[in-house]
C-alpha positions in Angstrom: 2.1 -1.8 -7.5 4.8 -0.7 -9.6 5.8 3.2 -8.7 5.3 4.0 -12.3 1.9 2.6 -11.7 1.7 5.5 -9.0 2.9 8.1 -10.5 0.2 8.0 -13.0 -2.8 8.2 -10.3 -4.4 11.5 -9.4 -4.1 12.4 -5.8 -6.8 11.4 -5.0 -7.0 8.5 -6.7 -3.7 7.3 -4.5 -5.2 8.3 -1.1 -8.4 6.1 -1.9 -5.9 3.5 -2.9 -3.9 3.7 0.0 -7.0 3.5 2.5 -7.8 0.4 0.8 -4.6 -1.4 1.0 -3.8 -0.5 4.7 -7.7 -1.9 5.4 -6.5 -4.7 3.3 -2.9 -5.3 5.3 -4.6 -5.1 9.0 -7.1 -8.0 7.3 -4.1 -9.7 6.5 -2.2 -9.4 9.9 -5.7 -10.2 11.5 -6.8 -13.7 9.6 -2.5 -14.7 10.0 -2.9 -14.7 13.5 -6.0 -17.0 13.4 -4.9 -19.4 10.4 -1.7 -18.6 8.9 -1.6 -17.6 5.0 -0.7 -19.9 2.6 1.9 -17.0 1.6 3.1 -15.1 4.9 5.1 -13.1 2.1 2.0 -11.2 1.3 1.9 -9.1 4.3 5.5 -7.7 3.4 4.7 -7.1 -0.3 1.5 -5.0 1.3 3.6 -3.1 3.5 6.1 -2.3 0.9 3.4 -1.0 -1.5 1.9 1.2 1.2 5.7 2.6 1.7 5.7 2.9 -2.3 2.1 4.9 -2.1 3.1 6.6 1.1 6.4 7.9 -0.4 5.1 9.1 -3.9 2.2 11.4 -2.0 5.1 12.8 0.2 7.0 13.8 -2.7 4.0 15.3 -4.4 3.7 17.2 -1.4 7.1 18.8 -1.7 7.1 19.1 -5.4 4.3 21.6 -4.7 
């Protein structure tokens, strides 16, 4: 996700999608060490958006 795309979800909107995508990551990590992915990269792209999402509620926080 873009971080315009984030900046444009409600607070809770973002937490929900941030649950979903860390579930969706340790998924990831879990069926790569049984058969790899056909695109390892994915796992980093994940990670990265959970930093994006992760980042965006933080600064919410201190905008407050």
């Amino acid at each position: 996700m873009k971080s315009k795309e984030l900046k444009e979800l409600a607070d809770k909107d973002l937490r929900e999608k941030l649950e979903q995508t860390v579930e969706a990551l340790n998924n990831m990590k879990l069926n790569h060490q049984v058969t790899p992915l056909e695109n390892p990269m994915q796992i980093r792209a994940t990670r990265r958006d959970i930093a994006r999402m992760k980042t965006e509620l933080r600064q919410r926080e201190l905008g407050k």
